[in-house]
Amino acid sequence: MDDQLQIEKWEGKVALDISTNEIQAWSLLSEFFNLHLWLPGIATCEKVTGSEALPGSVRYVASPANESGEVSWAKEELIGFDPVEKSFSYRVVESSMGFGEYVAHFRVLPGTGVGCRLEWSFECEPVIGWSREGLIGYLDSSLKGMAERLEKATNPDAKTIDDKVSYETNGKLDGKANGDKNSKANDVVNCETNFEVNVA
């Protein structure tokens, strides 16, 4: 009986190789209160409390208002920051998007050439209202969009991102999240979470 009541966990990772070098990418993407500059679909990213790079700091992120005037939003707490490893972790503390427990880890890794590798991993409870297809679509478009903005800022002559996103996941899906696959595809942040996929 207790096993049946245990909350399912999703975990996974999405990664992308880009031409921007590791130092440049980290210097821009590590600014916790500037997510709106890099992640498409985020119109607002504001400090609620704390300071850059200080665990315990909280940010408010929100999408543009939709046709009905509704805004999707989340408050996220920075729970770890390591400038040596070029990584940080955060968790959702409140949101309008159906999130329960959710923790994400973002890293900038050395690339095989002059560029670097962006890696975003997560562990969370299943998210209310999301389908697997909608999350895959959100991950694909948001990571590519982030990389394109970053490369344009650091190398205006860079080509647009091709299909270079690789998904690596290990989480489980129970197939019960049957929301419209496009209903949340443009919603806020951390939706790059919540499922596992392997694309050959």
XYZ file of N, CA and C in Angstrom:
600
model
N 0.830 -1.208 0.000
C 0.000 0.000 0.000
C 0.861 1.253 0.000
N 1.895 1.241 0.866
C 2.785 2.394 0.912
C 3.506 2.596 -0.408
N 3.875 1.478 -1.069
C 4.562 1.585 -2.358
C 3.673 2.240 -3.395
N 2.362 1.948 -3.339
C 1.440 2.525 -4.303
C 1.288 4.032 -4.102
N 1.477 4.462 -2.846
C 1.337 5.883 -2.555
C 2.617 6.671 -2.794
N 3.713 5.972 -3.067
C 4.986 6.650 -3.281
C 4.925 7.501 -4.550
N 5.389 8.732 -4.456
C 5.326 9.649 -5.595
C 6.396 9.285 -6.616
N 5.980 9.174 -7.859
C 6.918 8.861 -8.934
C 7.875 10.023 -9.151
N 9.101 9.698 -9.515
C 10.106 10.722 -9.803
C 10.505 10.653 -11.274
N 10.692 11.787 -11.861
C 11.246 11.883 -13.213
C 12.649 12.448 -13.090
N 13.554 12.006 -13.917
C 14.876 12.615 -13.981
C 15.403 12.492 -15.395
N 16.297 13.381 -15.774
C 16.843 13.344 -17.117
C 17.863 14.435 -17.339
N 18.340 14.492 -18.561
C 19.388 15.453 -18.895
C 19.267 15.819 -20.366
N 19.478 17.068 -20.674
C 19.530 17.527 -22.054
C 20.832 18.276 -22.226
N 21.498 18.100 -23.364
C 22.816 18.712 -23.570
C 22.943 19.215 -25.002
N 23.799 20.200 -25.190
C 23.995 20.796 -26.508
C 25.412 21.335 -26.633
N 26.088 21.041 -27.729
C 27.406 21.594 -28.018
C 27.242 22.885 -28.803
N 27.958 23.928 -28.389
C 27.865 25.224 -29.063
C 29.269 25.757 -29.345
N 29.335 26.776 -30.192
C 30.636 27.304 -30.599
C 31.205 28.323 -29.610
N 30.347 28.886 -28.732
C 30.828 29.839 -27.728
C 31.780 29.136 -26.764
N 32.879 29.806 -26.404
C 33.832 29.135 -25.518
C 33.294 29.048 -24.086
N 33.891 28.162 -23.319
C 33.427 27.831 -21.979
C 33.388 29.041 -21.048
N 34.415 29.865 -21.080
C 34.494 31.016 -20.182
C 33.419 32.045 -20.505
N 33.243 32.336 -21.799
C 32.210 33.292 -22.204
C 30.825 32.788 -21.827
N 30.557 31.525 -22.124
C 29.235 30.964 -21.846
C 28.926 31.017 -20.354
N 29.876 30.615 -19.526
C 29.653 30.623 -18.085
C 29.440 32.037 -17.557
N 30.210 32.987 -18.043
C 30.100 34.357 -17.542
C 28.710 34.938 -17.786
N 28.046 34.506 -18.848
C 26.719 35.021 -19.176
C 25.602 34.174 -18.564
N 25.697 32.867 -18.676
C 24.615 31.996 -18.238
C 24.580 31.796 -16.729
N 25.660 32.120 -16.044
C 25.693 31.942 -14.587
C 25.014 33.081 -13.840
N 24.587 34.117 -14.536
C 23.902 35.242 -13.885
C 22.461 34.839 -13.599
N 22.199 34.485 -12.370
C 20.933 33.883 -11.964
C 19.722 34.772 -12.240
N 19.902 36.073 -12.169
C 18.778 36.984 -12.349
C 18.638 37.484 -13.791
N 19.369 36.883 -14.741
C 19.303 37.327 -16.129
C 18.836 36.237 -17.088
N 18.044 35.294 -16.597
C 17.582 34.207 -17.451
C 16.802 34.704 -18.661
N 16.056 35.799 -18.506
C 15.241 36.329 -19.602
C 16.072 36.770 -20.802
N 17.361 37.040 -20.590
C 18.219 37.450 -21.703
C 18.566 36.288 -22.619
N 18.483 35.069 -22.095
C 18.973 33.910 -22.855
C 17.913 32.873 -23.168
N 16.888 32.739 -22.358
C 15.904 31.685 -22.574
C 14.664 32.227 -23.272
N 14.418 31.811 -24.518
C 13.198 32.243 -25.209
C 11.965 31.815 -24.422
N 10.937 32.624 -24.462
C 9.723 32.307 -23.726
C 9.688 32.906 -22.340
N 10.792 33.501 -21.906
C 10.837 34.172 -20.609
C 10.905 35.676 -20.854
N 9.878 36.368 -20.403
C 9.832 37.820 -20.581
C 10.375 38.555 -19.374
N 10.293 37.920 -18.215
C 10.676 38.567 -16.963
C 11.530 37.635 -16.120
N 12.605 38.165 -15.585
C 13.392 37.461 -14.578
C 13.858 38.518 -13.588
N 13.307 38.466 -12.373
C 13.587 39.500 -11.381
C 14.056 38.891 -10.067
N 14.918 39.618 -9.384
C 15.356 39.204 -8.057
C 14.220 39.384 -7.059
N 13.949 38.327 -6.298
C 13.009 38.419 -5.184
C 13.784 38.720 -3.906
N 14.877 37.965 -3.729
C 15.728 38.176 -2.568
C 17.119 37.626 -2.848
N 18.125 38.127 -2.133
C 19.477 37.598 -2.261
C 20.356 38.362 -3.225
N 21.446 37.714 -3.630
C 22.438 38.308 -4.524
C 22.919 37.262 -5.510
N 23.486 37.723 -6.630
C 24.043 36.815 -7.626
C 25.007 35.830 -6.966
N 24.912 34.574 -7.363
C 25.831 33.512 -6.938
C 25.714 33.143 -5.465
N 24.700 33.664 -4.783
C 24.538 33.383 -3.357
C 23.411 32.376 -3.138
N 23.730 31.141 -2.721
C 22.671 30.169 -2.444
C 21.656 30.730 -1.463
N 20.398 30.430 -1.713
C 19.302 30.991 -0.938
C 18.621 32.140 -1.663
N 19.269 32.681 -2.702
C 18.664 33.747 -3.498
C 17.478 33.191 -4.284
N 16.467 34.023 -4.465
C 15.253 33.604 -5.169
C 14.980 34.562 -6.319
N 14.604 33.978 -7.468
C 14.220 34.784 -8.625
C 12.777 34.471 -9.017
N 12.146 35.448 -9.655
C 10.798 35.294 -10.206
C 10.930 35.318 -11.718
N 10.448 34.290 -12.389
C 10.509 34.230 -13.849
C 9.092 34.091 -14.388
N 8.829 34.712 -15.528
C 7.480 34.679 -16.090
C 7.519 34.777 -17.600
N 6.527 34.159 -18.219
C 6.359 34.228 -19.666
C 5.592 35.499 -20.022
N 5.563 35.863 -21.311
C 4.672 36.953 -21.710
C 3.224 36.529 -21.486
N 2.336 37.485 -21.314
C 0.917 37.166 -21.152
C 0.373 36.549 -22.435
N -0.489 35.548 -22.299
C -1.107 34.945 -23.479
C -2.320 35.763 -23.904
N -3.092 35.252 -24.871
C -4.233 36.010 -25.395
C -5.280 36.295 -24.329
N -5.336 35.435 -23.321
C -6.295 35.632 -22.230
C -5.744 36.524 -21.120
N -4.497 36.969 -21.291
C -3.876 37.811 -20.285
C -3.209 37.036 -19.168
N -3.178 35.698 -19.270
C -2.567 34.884 -18.232
C -1.058 34.811 -18.414
N -0.356 34.784 -17.307
C 1.102 34.698 -17.301
C 1.512 33.421 -16.572
N 2.387 32.638 -17.170
C 2.952 31.474 -16.487
C 4.199 31.934 -15.738
N 4.324 31.538 -14.475
C 5.419 32.067 -13.668
C 5.937 31.000 -12.699
N 7.142 31.260 -12.197
C 7.735 30.397 -11.174
C 8.673 31.226 -10.311
N 8.788 30.821 -9.054
C 9.833 31.351 -8.177
C 10.837 30.231 -7.966
N 12.118 30.553 -8.147
C 13.176 29.551 -8.095
C 14.265 29.986 -7.129
N 14.715 29.039 -6.340
C 15.752 29.313 -5.349
C 17.081 28.708 -5.788
N 18.128 29.509 -5.759
C 19.471 29.017 -6.037
C 19.935 28.198 -4.837
N 20.270 26.920 -5.062
C 20.653 26.068 -3.936
C 22.114 25.637 -3.992
N 22.796 25.935 -5.087
C 24.215 25.611 -5.189
C 24.859 26.403 -6.309
N 26.092 26.850 -6.097
C 26.795 27.638 -7.110
C 28.285 27.328 -7.002
N 28.881 26.821 -8.088
C 30.288 26.423 -8.084
C 30.996 27.020 -9.299
N 31.673 28.164 -9.149
C 32.346 28.802 -10.285
C 33.530 28.002 -10.805
N 34.110 27.157 -9.983
C 35.235 26.327 -10.438
C 34.739 25.263 -11.405
N 33.663 24.586 -11.020
C 33.075 23.554 -11.881
C 32.133 24.144 -12.928
N 31.908 25.453 -12.847
C 30.990 26.151 -13.757
C 29.615 25.482 -13.741
N 29.041 25.425 -12.574
C 27.731 24.794 -12.421
C 26.919 25.495 -11.333
N 25.612 25.398 -11.454
C 24.727 25.865 -10.391
C 23.474 24.993 -10.373
N 22.796 25.000 -9.229
C 21.578 24.217 -9.043
C 20.498 25.124 -8.468
N 19.276 24.825 -8.809
C 18.153 25.598 -8.283
C 16.933 24.703 -8.147
N 15.962 25.164 -7.378
C 14.716 24.425 -7.219
C 13.529 25.371 -7.335
N 12.422 24.823 -7.807
C 11.185 25.599 -7.883
C 10.549 25.610 -6.499
N 10.260 26.795 -5.991
C 9.636 26.902 -4.674
C 8.150 27.242 -4.767
N 7.735 27.749 -5.923
C 6.330 28.103 -6.139
C 6.147 28.332 -7.631
N 4.983 27.975 -8.179
C 4.751 28.236 -9.602
C 3.273 28.146 -9.930
N 2.931 28.627 -11.102
C 1.562 28.536 -11.610
C 1.433 27.400 -12.614
N 2.467 26.573 -12.759
C 2.519 25.619 -13.864
C 2.434 24.155 -13.455
N 2.024 23.886 -12.268
C 1.822 22.504 -11.869
C 3.037 21.800 -11.304
N 4.097 22.539 -10.978
C 5.290 21.919 -10.429
C 5.107 21.582 -8.957
N 5.588 20.403 -8.591
C 5.745 20.044 -7.195
C 7.223 20.153 -6.875
N 7.793 19.071 -6.374
C 9.225 19.073 -6.096
C 10.000 19.051 -7.418
N 10.917 19.978 -7.575
C 11.683 20.089 -8.817
C 13.046 20.695 -8.517
N 14.103 20.009 -8.913
C 15.471 20.498 -8.753
C 16.190 20.343 -10.085
N 16.908 21.376 -10.507
C 17.645 21.335 -11.767
C 19.105 21.716 -11.541
N 19.960 21.207 -12.399
C 21.400 21.468 -12.344
C 21.847 21.918 -13.729
N 22.555 23.028 -13.788
C 23.042 23.554 -15.068
C 24.560 23.603 -15.033
N 25.201 23.093 -16.093
C 26.663 23.085 -16.149
C 27.143 23.562 -17.510
N 28.275 24.229 -17.512
C 28.987 24.570 -18.737
C 30.262 23.738 -18.737
N 30.393 22.863 -19.712
C 31.505 21.923 -19.774
C 32.435 22.255 -20.934
N 33.690 21.840 -20.846
C 34.595 22.041 -21.984
C 34.067 21.313 -23.214
N 34.287 21.916 -24.373
C 33.883 21.273 -25.616
C 35.028 20.474 -26.214
N 34.754 19.832 -27.316
C 35.787 19.048 -27.993
C 36.698 19.933 -28.837
N 36.234 21.130 -29.157
C 37.042 22.065 -29.936
C 37.138 23.397 -29.215
N 36.808 24.478 -29.933
C 36.901 25.808 -29.334
C 35.659 26.150 -28.517
N 34.587 25.415 -28.717
C 33.336 25.730 -28.047
C 33.189 25.041 -26.705
N 31.934 24.876 -26.281
C 31.659 24.234 -24.998
C 30.381 23.419 -25.108
N 30.032 22.778 -24.022
C 28.825 21.957 -23.955
C 27.946 22.450 -22.814
N 26.693 22.698 -23.118
C 25.721 23.085 -22.104
C 24.967 21.844 -21.665
N 24.813 21.689 -20.375
C 24.146 20.498 -19.844
C 23.144 20.911 -18.781
N 21.918 20.453 -18.918
C 20.833 20.797 -18.003
C 20.185 19.504 -17.540
N 20.306 19.171 -16.276
C 19.721 17.939 -15.755
C 18.727 18.265 -14.651
N 17.918 17.275 -14.283
C 16.833 17.547 -13.350
C 16.359 16.292 -12.648
N 15.719 16.495 -11.518
C 14.959 15.477 -10.809
C 13.684 16.170 -10.324
N 12.535 15.528 -10.534
C 11.296 16.185 -10.121
C 10.151 15.191 -10.018
N 9.052 15.645 -9.458
C 7.797 14.916 -9.501
C 7.168 15.166 -10.867
N 6.308 14.262 -11.343
C 5.580 14.539 -12.583
C 4.858 15.888 -12.481
N 4.853 16.611 -13.576
C 4.290 17.956 -13.589
C 2.865 17.917 -14.122
N 1.952 18.456 -13.360
C 0.535 18.451 -13.720
C 0.312 19.184 -15.038
N -0.408 18.552 -15.955
C -0.788 19.208 -17.199
C 0.203 19.087 -18.331
N 1.340 18.465 -18.084
C 2.332 18.315 -19.145
C 2.249 16.928 -19.749
N 2.431 16.870 -21.061
C 2.588 15.602 -21.745
C 4.059 15.415 -22.091
N 4.442 14.196 -22.355
C 5.824 13.913 -22.737
C 6.198 14.668 -24.013
N 5.288 14.650 -24.985
C 5.578 15.316 -26.262
C 5.746 16.823 -26.087
N 4.909 17.409 -25.240
C 5.028 18.846 -25.005
C 6.337 19.215 -24.352
N 6.789 18.380 -23.413
C 8.055 18.646 -22.745
C 9.237 18.480 -23.704
N 9.177 17.464 -24.550
C 10.246 17.271 -25.529
C 10.330 18.478 -26.459
N 9.170 18.945 -26.917
C 9.154 20.115 -27.789
C 9.699 21.352 -27.106
N 9.339 21.520 -25.833
C 9.842 22.670 -25.088
C 11.352 22.595 -24.907
N 11.852 21.426 -24.543
C 13.294 21.255 -24.360
C 14.050 21.553 -25.635
N 13.571 21.005 -26.725
C 14.249 21.186 -28.000
C 14.327 22.658 -28.390
N 13.187 23.328 -28.345
C 13.168 24.724 -28.782
C 13.866 25.662 -27.801
N 13.713 25.420 -26.507
C 14.302 26.341 -25.539
C 15.819 26.242 -25.499
N 16.362 25.042 -25.557
C 17.819 24.910 -25.527
C 18.456 25.457 -26.797
N 17.844 25.162 -27.940
C 18.356 25.726 -29.193
C 18.250 27.254 -29.184
N 17.132 27.754 -28.689
C 16.961 29.200 -28.640
C 17.966 29.862 -27.720
N 18.231 29.248 -26.585
C 19.234 29.772 -25.669
C 20.607 29.797 -26.326
N 20.958 28.709 -27.003
C 22.257 28.631 -27.653
C 22.389 29.656 -28.773
N 21.341 29.856 -29.527
C 21.387 30.832 -30.615
C 21.575 32.257 -30.078
N 20.869 32.578 -29.006
C 21.044 33.904 -28.409
C 22.461 34.084 -27.882
N 22.968 33.050 -27.247
C 24.311 33.119 -26.682
C 25.354 33.261 -27.784
N 25.231 32.474 -28.826
C 26.209 32.531 -29.914
C 26.119 33.857 -30.671
N 24.918 34.383 -30.811
C 24.776 35.683 -31.478
C 25.431 36.786 -30.658
N 25.315 36.695 -29.333
C 25.901 37.708 -28.459
C 27.422 37.639 -28.446
N 27.973 36.442 -28.543
C 29.425 36.275 -28.431
C 30.121 36.141 -29.778
N 29.364 35.819 -30.818
C 29.924 35.666 -32.161
C 28.839 35.983 -33.181
N 28.686 37.244 -33.544
C 27.613 37.657 -34.454
C 27.633 36.929 -35.795
N 28.770 36.375 -36.190
C 28.865 35.682 -37.470
C 28.539 34.195 -37.369
N 28.189 33.725 -36.149
C 27.917 32.294 -35.953
C 26.682 31.868 -36.727
N 26.709 30.655 -37.239
C 25.550 30.092 -37.920
C 24.513 29.695 -36.882
N 23.267 29.574 -37.344
C 22.221 29.146 -36.419
C 22.445 27.697 -36.014
N 21.871 27.337 -34.893
C 22.041 25.994 -34.353
C 21.318 24.974 -35.218
N 22.027 23.913 -35.586
C 21.390 22.791 -36.285
C 20.788 21.857 -35.259
N 20.371 20.710 -35.692
C 19.784 19.738 -34.762
C 20.887 19.044 -33.995
N 21.480 19.775 -33.029
C 22.608 19.241 -32.284
C 22.240 18.851 -30.862
N 20.950 18.998 -30.526
C 20.551 18.701 -29.158
C 20.571 17.197 -28.936
N 21.143 16.772 -27.843
C 21.105 15.356 -27.491
C 20.386 15.194 -26.170
N 19.505 14.217 -26.129
C 18.746 13.975 -24.916
C 19.276 12.712 -24.249
N 19.556 12.806 -22.974
C 19.985 11.659 -22.205
C 19.123 11.604 -20.962
N 18.386 10.509 -20.804
C 17.466 10.471 -19.694
C 17.383 9.104 -19.071
N 16.921 9.075 -17.850
C 16.761 7.822 -17.123
C 15.466 7.763 -16.336
N 14.617 8.763 -16.456
C 13.429 8.794 -15.628
C 12.317 7.924 -16.164
N 11.233 7.880 -15.432
C 10.089 7.063 -15.807
C 8.910 7.959 -16.132
N 8.052 7.450 -17.013
C 6.796 8.114 -17.310
C 5.686 7.094 -17.130
N 4.604 7.500 -16.516
C 3.524 6.538 -16.342
C 2.482 6.667 -17.443
N 2.696 7.612 -18.383
C 1.785 7.744 -19.501
C 0.473 8.408 -19.147
N 0.376 8.970 -17.951
C -0.883 9.551 -17.513
C -0.954 11.052 -17.716
N 0.152 11.646 -18.139
C 0.117 13.088 -18.405
C -0.342 13.281 -19.832
N -1.625 13.505 -20.019
C -2.198 13.501 -21.361
C -2.671 14.875 -21.802
N -2.038 15.902 -21.287
C -2.435 17.240 -21.700
C -2.099 17.495 -23.157
N -2.667 18.554 -23.714
C -2.359 18.950 -25.080
C -0.859 19.114 -25.219
N -0.269 18.458 -26.219
C 1.185 18.462 -26.327
C 1.747 19.845 -26.582
N 0.912 20.762 -27.068
C 1.402 22.119 -27.325
C 0.956 23.110 -26.265
N 0.153 22.670 -25.316
C -0.465 23.616 -24.399
C 0.534 24.344 -23.531
N 1.656 23.714 -23.213
C 2.619 24.341 -22.329
C 3.968 24.537 -23.005
N 4.023 24.334 -24.304
C 5.325 24.309 -24.963
C 6.075 25.620 -24.876
N 5.356 26.710 -24.649
C 6.038 27.998 -24.576
C 6.065 28.558 -23.169
N 5.769 27.731 -22.195
C 5.753 28.207 -20.824
C 7.154 28.332 -20.254
N 7.170 28.732 -18.990
C 8.412 29.159 -18.357
C 9.400 28.061 -18.055
N 10.588 28.498 -17.801
C 11.774 27.747 -17.427
C 11.584 26.291 -17.248
N 12.047 25.832 -16.212
C 12.373 24.499 -15.797
C 11.594 23.395 -16.436
N 10.885 23.676 -17.416
C 10.108 22.652 -18.053
C 11.013 21.775 -18.884
N 12.261 22.091 -18.843
C 13.198 21.226 -19.517
C 13.459 20.049 -18.611
N 12.499 19.776 -17.811
C 12.613 18.711 -16.859
C 11.638 17.619 -17.189
N 11.484 16.768 -16.259
C 10.344 15.912 -16.123
C 10.207 14.698 -17.002
N 11.195 14.256 -17.708
C 11.025 13.052 -18.457
C 12.329 12.533 -18.961
N 12.297 11.398 -19.594
C 13.514 10.772 -20.106
C 13.335 10.404 -21.553
N 14.318 10.702 -22.342
C 14.229 10.386 -23.748
C 15.588 9.974 -24.250
N 15.619 9.072 -25.191
C 16.851 8.769 -25.887
C 16.588 8.908 -27.367
N 17.286 9.816 -28.006
C 17.144 10.009 -29.440
C 18.422 9.525 -30.095
N 18.318 8.579 -30.992
C 19.521 8.036 -31.633
C 20.095 9.036 -32.589
